[in-house]
Tab-separated table of C-alpha atoms and ligand atoms in Angstrom:
chain	number	residue	atom	x	y	z
D	12	MET	CA	-216.685	-32.037	120.196
D	13	THR	CA	-217.893	-33.047	116.728
D	14	LEU	CA	-215.188	-34.085	114.299
D	15	ARG	CA	-215.621	-33.440	110.602
D	16	SER	CA	-213.580	-34.881	107.699
D	17	VAL	CA	-212.633	-31.828	105.650
D	18	ILE	CA	-211.310	-31.905	102.074
D	19	LEU	CA	-208.039	-29.947	102.085
D	20	GLY	CA	-206.977	-30.606	98.506
D	21	THR	CA	-207.900	-32.434	95.308
D	22	GLY	CA	-205.822	-33.879	92.478
D	23	SER	CA	-206.190	-35.955	89.343
D	24	TYR	CA	-204.319	-37.586	86.506
D	25	LEU	CA	-205.250	-38.758	83.022
D	26	PRO	CA	-202.918	-40.857	80.841
D	27	LYS	CA	-201.613	-39.018	77.776
D	28	LYS	CA	-203.078	-41.263	75.090
D	29	LYS	CA	-206.599	-40.269	74.047
D	30	VAL	CA	-208.747	-42.478	71.801
D	31	THR	CA	-211.734	-40.940	69.999
D	32	ASN	CA	-214.955	-42.658	68.948
D	33	ASP	CA	-213.880	-42.305	65.326
D	34	GLU	CA	-210.670	-44.210	66.066
D	35	LEU	CA	-212.683	-47.042	67.669
D	36	SER	CA	-215.046	-47.036	64.670
D	37	GLN	CA	-212.120	-47.857	62.399
D	38	TYR	CA	-212.065	-51.460	63.629
D	39	LEU	CA	-215.316	-51.876	65.611
D	40	ASP	CA	-218.829	-51.992	64.119
D	41	THR	CA	-219.895	-48.742	65.826
D	42	SER	CA	-220.045	-45.011	65.127
D	43	HIS	CA	-219.380	-41.691	66.863
D	44	GLU	CA	-223.086	-40.853	66.487
D	45	TRP	CA	-224.284	-44.107	68.149
D	46	ILE	CA	-221.897	-43.728	71.091
D	47	VAL	CA	-222.664	-40.036	71.696
D	48	GLU	CA	-226.411	-40.499	71.441
D	49	ARG	CA	-226.509	-43.447	73.893
D	50	THR	CA	-223.807	-42.340	76.333
D	51	GLY	CA	-222.540	-38.774	75.704
D	52	ILE	CA	-218.978	-40.171	75.349
D	53	CYS	CA	-216.659	-38.755	72.646
D	54	ALA	CA	-213.205	-39.955	73.806
D	55	ARG	CA	-211.331	-41.807	76.562
D	56	HIS	CA	-207.771	-41.810	77.934
D	57	ILE	CA	-205.825	-45.078	77.896
D	58	ALA	CA	-202.820	-45.926	80.103
D	59	ALA	CA	-199.512	-46.572	78.332
D	60	GLU	CA	-197.868	-49.985	78.336
D	61	GLY	CA	-196.121	-50.359	81.690
D	62	GLU	CA	-198.274	-47.639	83.282
D	63	TYR	CA	-200.265	-49.192	86.115
D	64	THR	CA	-203.175	-48.249	88.360
D	65	SER	CA	-200.688	-47.452	91.158
D	66	ASP	CA	-198.812	-45.021	88.858
D	67	LEU	CA	-202.021	-43.143	88.044
D	68	ALA	CA	-202.992	-43.123	91.729
D	69	VAL	CA	-199.601	-41.737	92.825
D	70	LYS	CA	-199.791	-38.852	90.324
D	71	ALA	CA	-203.291	-37.875	91.458
D	72	ALA	CA	-202.275	-38.217	95.125
D	73	GLN	CA	-199.197	-36.022	94.683
D	74	GLN	CA	-201.317	-33.300	93.112
D	75	ALA	CA	-203.873	-33.505	95.944
D	76	LEU	CA	-201.082	-33.297	98.551
D	77	GLU	CA	-199.623	-30.252	96.809
D	78	ALA	CA	-203.045	-28.556	96.799
D	79	ALA	CA	-203.402	-29.343	100.522
D	80	HIS	CA	-199.871	-28.026	101.256
D	81	LEU	CA	-199.000	-31.362	102.874
D	82	THR	CA	-196.384	-34.072	102.300
D	83	PRO	CA	-196.763	-37.883	102.284
D	84	GLN	CA	-195.367	-37.883	105.845
D	85	ASP	CA	-198.492	-36.020	107.021
D	86	ILE	CA	-200.741	-38.888	105.850
D	87	ASP	CA	-201.643	-41.819	108.110
D	88	LEU	CA	-204.338	-43.487	105.982
D	89	ILE	CA	-204.672	-44.331	102.287
D	90	ILE	CA	-207.831	-45.890	100.916
D	91	LEU	CA	-207.752	-46.712	97.227
D	92	GLY	CA	-211.023	-47.377	95.433
D	93	THR	CA	-210.237	-49.637	92.487
D	94	CYS	CA	-211.438	-52.730	90.638
D	95	THR	CA	-208.277	-52.892	88.526
D	96	PRO	CA	-205.470	-53.470	91.059
D	97	ASP	CA	-201.875	-53.882	89.864
D	98	HIS	CA	-201.896	-57.475	91.144
D	99	THR	CA	-204.504	-59.784	92.673
D	100	LEU	CA	-202.532	-59.415	95.899
D	101	PRO	CA	-201.418	-57.477	97.871
D	102	ALA	CA	-203.494	-54.290	98.013
D	103	THR	CA	-202.394	-51.750	95.398
D	104	ALA	CA	-202.770	-49.071	98.094
D	105	THR	CA	-199.628	-50.437	99.792
D	106	ARG	CA	-197.722	-49.973	96.525
D	107	VAL	CA	-199.009	-46.401	96.356
D	108	GLN	CA	-197.873	-45.924	99.959
D	109	ALA	CA	-194.356	-47.120	99.048
D	110	LYS	CA	-194.179	-45.083	95.833
D	111	LEU	CA	-195.178	-41.954	97.777
D	112	GLY	CA	-192.368	-42.680	100.244
D	113	MET	CA	-194.707	-43.153	103.208
D	114	THR	CA	-193.354	-45.356	105.965
D	115	LYS	CA	-196.199	-45.224	108.467
D	116	GLY	CA	-199.969	-45.470	108.640
D	117	ILE	CA	-202.457	-47.836	107.001
D	118	ALA	CA	-203.151	-48.416	103.317
D	119	PHE	CA	-205.792	-50.674	101.815
D	120	ASP	CA	-208.021	-51.073	98.767
D	121	GLN	CA	-211.784	-50.773	98.683
D	122	ALA	CA	-213.699	-52.791	96.094
D	123	ALA	CA	-217.040	-51.327	95.061
D	124	VAL	CA	-216.317	-50.930	91.317
D	125	CYS	CA	-217.633	-47.568	90.054
D	126	SER	CA	-218.838	-46.697	93.562
D	127	GLY	CA	-215.335	-47.353	94.924
D	128	PHE	CA	-214.590	-43.694	95.618
D	129	ILE	CA	-217.887	-43.075	97.446
D	130	PHE	CA	-217.343	-46.195	99.561
D	131	ALA	CA	-213.698	-45.244	100.237
D	132	LEU	CA	-214.689	-41.716	101.220
D	133	ALA	CA	-217.302	-43.012	103.688
D	134	THR	CA	-214.785	-45.479	105.150
D	135	ALA	CA	-212.108	-42.806	105.543
D	136	ASP	CA	-214.700	-40.496	107.141
D	137	ALA	CA	-215.508	-43.215	109.712
D	138	TYR	CA	-211.792	-43.836	110.458
D	139	LEU	CA	-211.171	-40.117	110.983
D	140	LYS	CA	-214.240	-39.613	113.150
D	141	GLN	CA	-213.231	-42.575	115.328
D	142	GLY	CA	-209.714	-41.205	115.738
D	143	MET	CA	-208.132	-44.184	113.964
D	144	ALA	CA	-206.351	-41.747	111.626
D	145	LYS	CA	-205.990	-37.984	111.298
D	146	THR	CA	-205.217	-37.224	107.672
D	147	ALA	CA	-206.218	-39.474	104.787
D	148	LEU	CA	-205.632	-39.793	101.084
D	149	VAL	CA	-208.747	-41.128	99.402
D	150	ILE	CA	-208.042	-42.167	95.837
D	151	GLY	CA	-210.042	-43.599	92.956
D	152	ALA	CA	-207.775	-45.057	90.265
D	153	GLU	CA	-208.483	-47.443	87.412
D	154	THR	CA	-206.995	-48.993	84.293
D	155	MET	CA	-210.334	-50.219	82.924
D	156	SER	CA	-208.672	-50.648	79.510
D	157	ARG	CA	-206.994	-53.799	80.920
D	158	VAL	CA	-210.318	-55.544	81.672
D	159	ILE	CA	-212.071	-54.592	78.433
D	160	ASP	CA	-212.481	-56.887	75.467
D	161	TRP	CA	-211.580	-54.369	72.768
D	162	ASN	CA	-213.520	-56.396	70.197
D	163	ASP	CA	-216.778	-56.190	72.165
D	164	ARG	CA	-218.498	-53.025	70.952
D	165	SER	CA	-221.099	-53.131	73.730
D	166	THR	CA	-218.429	-52.441	76.411
D	167	ALA	CA	-215.294	-51.214	74.588
D	168	VAL	CA	-216.813	-47.827	73.838
D	169	LEU	CA	-217.807	-47.107	77.441
D	170	PHE	CA	-214.670	-47.084	79.605
D	171	GLY	CA	-211.436	-45.140	80.134
D	172	ASP	CA	-208.436	-44.918	82.500
D	173	GLY	CA	-207.587	-42.253	85.085
D	174	ALA	CA	-207.226	-41.340	88.746
D	175	GLY	CA	-208.466	-38.728	91.187
D	176	ALA	CA	-207.667	-38.089	94.841
D	177	VAL	CA	-208.623	-35.981	97.828
D	178	VAL	CA	-206.805	-35.220	101.074
D	179	LEU	CA	-209.185	-35.516	103.999
D	180	GLN	CA	-208.372	-34.244	107.499
D	181	ALA	CA	-210.241	-34.584	110.795
D	182	GLN	CA	-211.052	-31.104	112.105
D	183	LYS	CA	-213.033	-29.759	115.050
D	184	GLU	CA	-215.447	-26.847	115.155
D	185	THR	CA	-216.023	-26.493	111.457
D	186	ASP	CA	-219.088	-26.394	109.225
D	187	ARG	CA	-217.040	-27.798	106.369
D	188	GLY	CA	-216.473	-31.473	105.582
D	189	ILE	CA	-218.403	-34.642	104.835
D	190	LEU	CA	-221.925	-34.253	106.217
D	191	GLY	CA	-222.776	-37.887	105.634
D	192	SER	CA	-222.839	-40.826	103.228
D	193	LEU	CA	-225.480	-43.321	102.230
D	194	LEU	CA	-224.219	-46.687	100.938
D	195	ARG	CA	-226.269	-49.581	99.550
D	196	THR	CA	-225.629	-52.927	97.834
D	197	ASN	CA	-227.877	-55.571	96.272
D	198	GLY	CA	-226.078	-58.765	95.303
D	199	ALA	CA	-229.020	-59.849	93.140
D	200	GLY	CA	-227.396	-57.662	90.469
D	201	TYR	CA	-224.028	-59.523	90.617
D	202	ASP	CA	-224.286	-61.131	87.156
D	203	SER	CA	-225.619	-58.024	85.392
D	204	LEU	CA	-222.234	-56.295	85.508
D	205	CYS	CA	-219.171	-58.418	86.183
D	206	THR	CA	-216.021	-59.808	84.581
D	207	THR	CA	-215.866	-63.119	82.755
D	208	GLY	CA	-213.155	-64.295	85.139
D	209	GLY	CA	-211.367	-63.832	88.440
D	210	PRO	CA	-208.582	-65.437	90.472
D	211	SER	CA	-210.884	-67.864	92.271
D	212	THR	CA	-212.968	-68.856	89.252
D	213	THR	CA	-210.861	-68.831	86.082
D	214	GLN	CA	-207.433	-67.762	87.391
D	215	THR	CA	-207.565	-64.860	84.915
D	216	SER	CA	-208.948	-61.374	85.439
D	217	GLY	CA	-211.435	-61.763	82.558
D	218	PHE	CA	-213.264	-59.010	80.690
D	219	VAL	CA	-216.190	-56.782	81.630
D	220	LYS	CA	-219.564	-58.085	80.506
D	221	MET	CA	-222.738	-56.181	81.125
D	222	SER	CA	-226.447	-56.335	80.647
D	223	GLY	CA	-226.633	-52.645	79.702
D	224	ARG	CA	-230.407	-52.263	79.884
D	225	ASP	CA	-230.671	-53.849	83.361
D	226	VAL	CA	-227.835	-51.678	84.660
D	227	PHE	CA	-229.387	-48.558	83.162
D	228	LYS	CA	-232.826	-49.241	84.667
D	229	ASN	CA	-231.463	-50.067	88.128
D	230	ALA	CA	-229.042	-47.118	88.108
D	231	VAL	CA	-231.739	-44.545	87.360
D	232	GLN	CA	-234.091	-45.974	90.000
D	233	SER	CA	-231.480	-46.466	92.772
D	234	LEU	CA	-229.683	-43.151	92.256
D	235	GLY	CA	-232.972	-41.245	92.300
D	236	GLU	CA	-233.724	-42.791	95.695
D	237	ALA	CA	-230.169	-42.372	97.034
D	238	VAL	CA	-230.031	-38.630	96.345
D	239	GLU	CA	-233.515	-37.940	97.714
D	240	GLU	CA	-232.889	-40.015	100.848
D	241	ILE	CA	-229.573	-38.386	101.779
D	242	LEU	CA	-231.078	-34.894	101.467
D	243	LYS	CA	-233.974	-35.980	103.683
D	244	ILE	CA	-231.635	-37.466	106.326
D	245	HIS	CA	-229.738	-34.172	106.512
D	246	ASP	CA	-232.866	-32.048	106.348
D	247	LEU	CA	-231.709	-30.257	103.212
D	248	SER	CA	-233.682	-29.317	100.127
D	249	GLN	CA	-232.415	-29.639	96.559
D	250	ASP	CA	-232.427	-25.820	96.289
D	251	GLU	CA	-229.607	-25.716	98.828
D	252	LEU	CA	-227.324	-27.831	96.618
D	253	ASP	CA	-224.622	-25.951	94.751
D	254	TRP	CA	-223.304	-28.876	92.710
D	255	LEU	CA	-223.994	-32.438	91.659
D	256	VAL	CA	-220.750	-34.370	91.031
D	257	PRO	CA	-221.981	-37.706	89.687
D	258	HIS	CA	-220.175	-40.864	88.617
D	259	GLN	CA	-219.686	-40.426	84.883
D	260	ALA	CA	-221.058	-43.687	83.472
D	261	ASN	CA	-223.574	-42.317	81.060
D	262	LYS	CA	-224.938	-38.824	80.373
D	263	ARG	CA	-228.507	-40.120	80.229
D	264	ILE	CA	-228.234	-41.592	83.746
D	265	ILE	CA	-226.774	-38.300	85.049
D	266	ASP	CA	-229.506	-36.270	83.349
D	267	ALA	CA	-232.200	-38.484	84.919
D	268	THR	CA	-230.731	-37.959	88.419
D	269	ALA	CA	-230.407	-34.183	87.915
D	270	LYS	CA	-234.018	-34.087	86.702
D	271	LYS	CA	-235.173	-35.984	89.791
D	272	LEU	CA	-233.411	-33.312	91.896
D	273	GLY	CA	-234.754	-30.475	89.763
D	274	LEU	CA	-231.161	-29.289	89.255
D	275	PRO	CA	-230.319	-27.259	86.135
D	276	ASP	CA	-227.497	-28.651	83.972
D	277	GLU	CA	-225.242	-25.689	84.932
D	278	LYS	CA	-225.050	-27.196	88.433
D	279	VAL	CA	-223.945	-30.625	87.205
D	280	ILE	CA	-220.273	-31.442	86.605
D	281	HIS	CA	-219.838	-33.433	83.375
D	282	THR	CA	-216.526	-35.007	82.324
D	283	GLY	CA	-217.801	-38.142	80.578
D	284	ALA	CA	-217.581	-36.709	77.056
D	285	GLU	CA	-213.777	-36.526	77.148
D	286	GLN	CA	-212.990	-39.198	79.779
D	287	ALA	CA	-215.727	-41.881	79.415
D	288	ASN	CA	-216.453	-44.093	82.430
D	289	THR	CA	-213.309	-44.289	84.575
D	290	SER	CA	-215.122	-46.291	87.280
D	291	ALA	CA	-213.930	-45.337	90.794
D	292	ALA	CA	-211.825	-42.496	89.381
D	293	SER	CA	-214.639	-40.546	87.764
D	294	ILE	CA	-215.994	-38.664	90.805
D	295	PRO	CA	-212.625	-37.398	92.129
D	296	LEU	CA	-211.604	-36.548	88.537
D	297	ALA	CA	-214.762	-34.468	88.096
D	298	LEU	CA	-214.431	-32.895	91.547
D	299	ASP	CA	-210.825	-31.888	90.894
D	300	LYS	CA	-211.672	-30.425	87.486
D	301	ALA	CA	-214.433	-28.246	88.927
D	302	VAL	CA	-212.311	-27.147	91.909
D	303	ARG	CA	-209.387	-26.206	89.640
D	304	ASP	CA	-211.485	-24.311	87.095
D	305	GLY	CA	-213.064	-22.320	89.940
D	306	ARG	CA	-216.634	-23.585	89.723
D	307	ILE	CA	-216.615	-25.422	93.062
D	308	LYS	CA	-215.566	-23.088	95.871
D	309	LYS	CA	-214.973	-23.332	99.613
D	310	GLY	CA	-218.315	-23.526	101.426
D	311	ASP	CA	-220.268	-24.960	98.463
D	312	LEU	CA	-222.632	-27.847	99.134
D	313	VAL	CA	-221.755	-30.762	96.843
D	314	LEU	CA	-223.693	-33.979	96.306
D	315	CYS	CA	-221.796	-36.954	94.853
D	316	GLU	CA	-223.474	-40.168	93.698
D	317	ALA	CA	-222.459	-43.415	92.008
D	318	PHE	CA	-223.963	-46.694	90.815
D	319	ALA	CA	-221.860	-49.769	90.126
D	320	GLY	CA	-221.602	-53.484	89.597
D	321	GLY	CA	-222.630	-55.513	92.623
D	322	TYR	CA	-224.978	-53.707	92.545
D	323	ALA	CA	-223.313	-51.143	94.832
D	324	TRP	CA	-224.411	-47.527	94.966
D	325	GLY	CA	-224.477	-44.505	97.199
D	326	SER	CA	-224.368	-40.772	97.733
D	327	THR	CA	-222.275	-38.354	99.788
D	328	LEU	CA	-222.919	-34.784	100.901
D	329	ILE	CA	-219.877	-32.544	101.298
D	330	ARG	CA	-219.557	-28.947	102.454
D	331	MET	CA	-216.366	-27.941	100.605
B	16	ACO	N1	-222.282	-49.399	68.519
B	16	ACO	C1	-223.346	-49.714	67.733
B	16	ACO	N2	-224.297	-50.570	68.135
B	16	ACO	C2	-224.184	-51.108	69.351
B	16	ACO	C3	-223.104	-50.819	70.225
B	16	ACO	C4	-222.131	-49.931	69.743
B	16	ACO	N3	-221.059	-49.580	70.471
B	16	ACO	N4	-223.272	-51.493	71.362
B	16	ACO	C5	-224.415	-52.203	71.239
B	16	ACO	N5	-224.949	-51.963	70.023
B	16	ACO	C6	-226.184	-52.513	69.458
B	16	ACO	C7	-226.596	-53.805	70.091
B	16	ACO	O1	-225.896	-54.899	69.504
B	16	ACO	C8	-228.058	-53.838	69.785
B	16	ACO	O2	-228.230	-54.259	68.449
B	16	ACO	P1	-229.475	-55.223	68.053
B	16	ACO	O3	-230.709	-54.415	68.363
B	16	ACO	O4	-229.231	-55.476	66.610
B	16	ACO	O5	-229.338	-56.427	68.927
B	16	ACO	C9	-228.477	-52.367	69.852
B	16	ACO	O6	-227.258	-51.619	69.709
B	16	ACO	C10	-229.148	-51.979	71.135
B	16	ACO	O7	-228.372	-52.509	72.216
B	16	ACO	P2	-228.711	-52.187	73.699
B	16	ACO	O8	-227.653	-52.775	74.588
B	16	ACO	O9	-230.120	-52.571	73.971
B	16	ACO	O10	-228.556	-50.593	73.650
B	16	ACO	P3	-228.965	-49.543	74.727
B	16	ACO	O11	-229.849	-48.540	74.120
B	16	ACO	O12	-229.405	-50.170	75.994
B	16	ACO	O13	-227.573	-48.822	74.981
B	16	ACO	C11	-225.857	-48.862	76.670
B	16	ACO	C12	-226.478	-49.575	75.475
B	16	ACO	C13	-225.277	-47.538	76.180
B	16	ACO	C14	-224.754	-49.730	77.231
B	16	ACO	C15	-226.961	-48.583	77.728
B	16	ACO	O14	-227.672	-49.757	77.996
B	16	ACO	C16	-226.406	-48.063	78.990
B	16	ACO	O15	-225.935	-46.956	79.030
B	16	ACO	N6	-226.472	-48.842	80.079
B	16	ACO	C17	-225.888	-48.454	81.326
B	16	ACO	C18	-224.469	-48.834	81.250
B	16	ACO	C19	-223.689	-48.195	82.316
B	16	ACO	O16	-223.900	-47.074	82.656
B	16	ACO	N7	-222.753	-48.967	82.811
B	16	ACO	C20	-221.891	-48.549	83.756
B	16	ACO	C21	-222.564	-48.335	85.105
B	16	ACO	S1	-221.810	-49.132	86.352
B	16	ACO	C22	-220.262	-48.857	86.117
B	16	ACO	O17	-219.895	-47.735	85.932
B	16	ACO	C23	-219.337	-50.052	86.062
C-alpha cells in the first residue's frame, strides 16, 4: 500500500525586533527605494541577544504541533534545515529535541542553505516512506543576522531571522501529502554565495559574501527548469496548481518563476517585503502564513521551490 507523507500542521515564529530599510539607511549608504526596487524587501526581523536558532525552531515547532493536535512525544524524527546552527557541533536539531522534551527518535540538521527546508522535507518524506519514522517535525530556522556583516550594504539589506515548521505523518490510502521532490546541486557555484570563514578554514563562522548578479542569473534559470520538470514528472499542468510558495530571496526572482509557470500573482505567496530572506525558514514561514489566513486549504495543490548557495536548489509538490 502506498504511503504518503501528509502535512498535519504548520507553525512559525518571527523575533519581535523589526528593522526597516529606513533604519538601515541611517548608517548604511543605501535607501528604502533602492532596496525595494531591487528586492521587494521593506523590513526584516532580528533575533534578540541570547535568542538562538534553536529557540526560534522550538517556537515554530510547538505551534505546528498544536495545529496538528499532537505532542512532542508523538514525534520520532526531527530534521532541521539551517545554515546558522547554535554551535558548530553537535546538530542544533538535538538541542531542539531536548528543549521540546522529546526523549526518543532521531534529530539531525540538514545543510542546504536557503534550500534547507526543501531538502529536509524530501529527506523526511523518504524516511517516512521507508518506515524509518512515522511522524516528523520538519523545521527551517535561521539567525542570518549573526552571519551578516552589517557594514556591507550589498548583503546587510537582504536577510532576516525566523523559523517555520511542519508536522509530517506517514499515512496510507490518501490523496494528500508530498507527491514528490526534485533536488539538484552544482558545486561550481560554491564561491558565488558563501561565508568568508568556517570552522575548518578560519575557525570563525565568517560573514556572507555573494556575487549577486551570478546568483540572480542562476536562480532564475535553475528555478524555471525545476518547476517545469517536477510538473512534467507528475504529469500535471500549471493550471492545476493552486499555489506557488517560493523561497523569499528576491521578489524579482519569484516573479520570473511565476511568469515561467504562467501563474497570476494572486496565486503566489509573498512574505519577503516584511521578512526579507530568512534562508531555510522562508518557505515554512510563508506556508504557515497562508494556511493560517485561510488562503491555502486542505486539498490544494502547492508547489514550493528554492535556490541557494552551493548551488543547491529544488522543488516540491504537496497536496495539502
Ligand atoms: N544600496 C545601494 N546601492 C547598492 C546596495 C545597496 N544596498 N547594494 C549594492 N549597491 C550598489 C553596488 O555597489 C553597485 O554600485 P556600482 O555600480 O557603483 O558598483 C550597484 O548598486 C549595482 O550593484 P549590483 O550588485 O550589480 O546590483 P544588482 O542590480 O545586481 O542588485 C542584488 C543586487 C539585489 C543583490 C541582486 O543581484 C540580487 O537580487 N541577486 C540575487 C541575490 C539573492 O537572491 N540571493 C539570495 C539567494 S540564495 C539565498 O537565499 C542564500
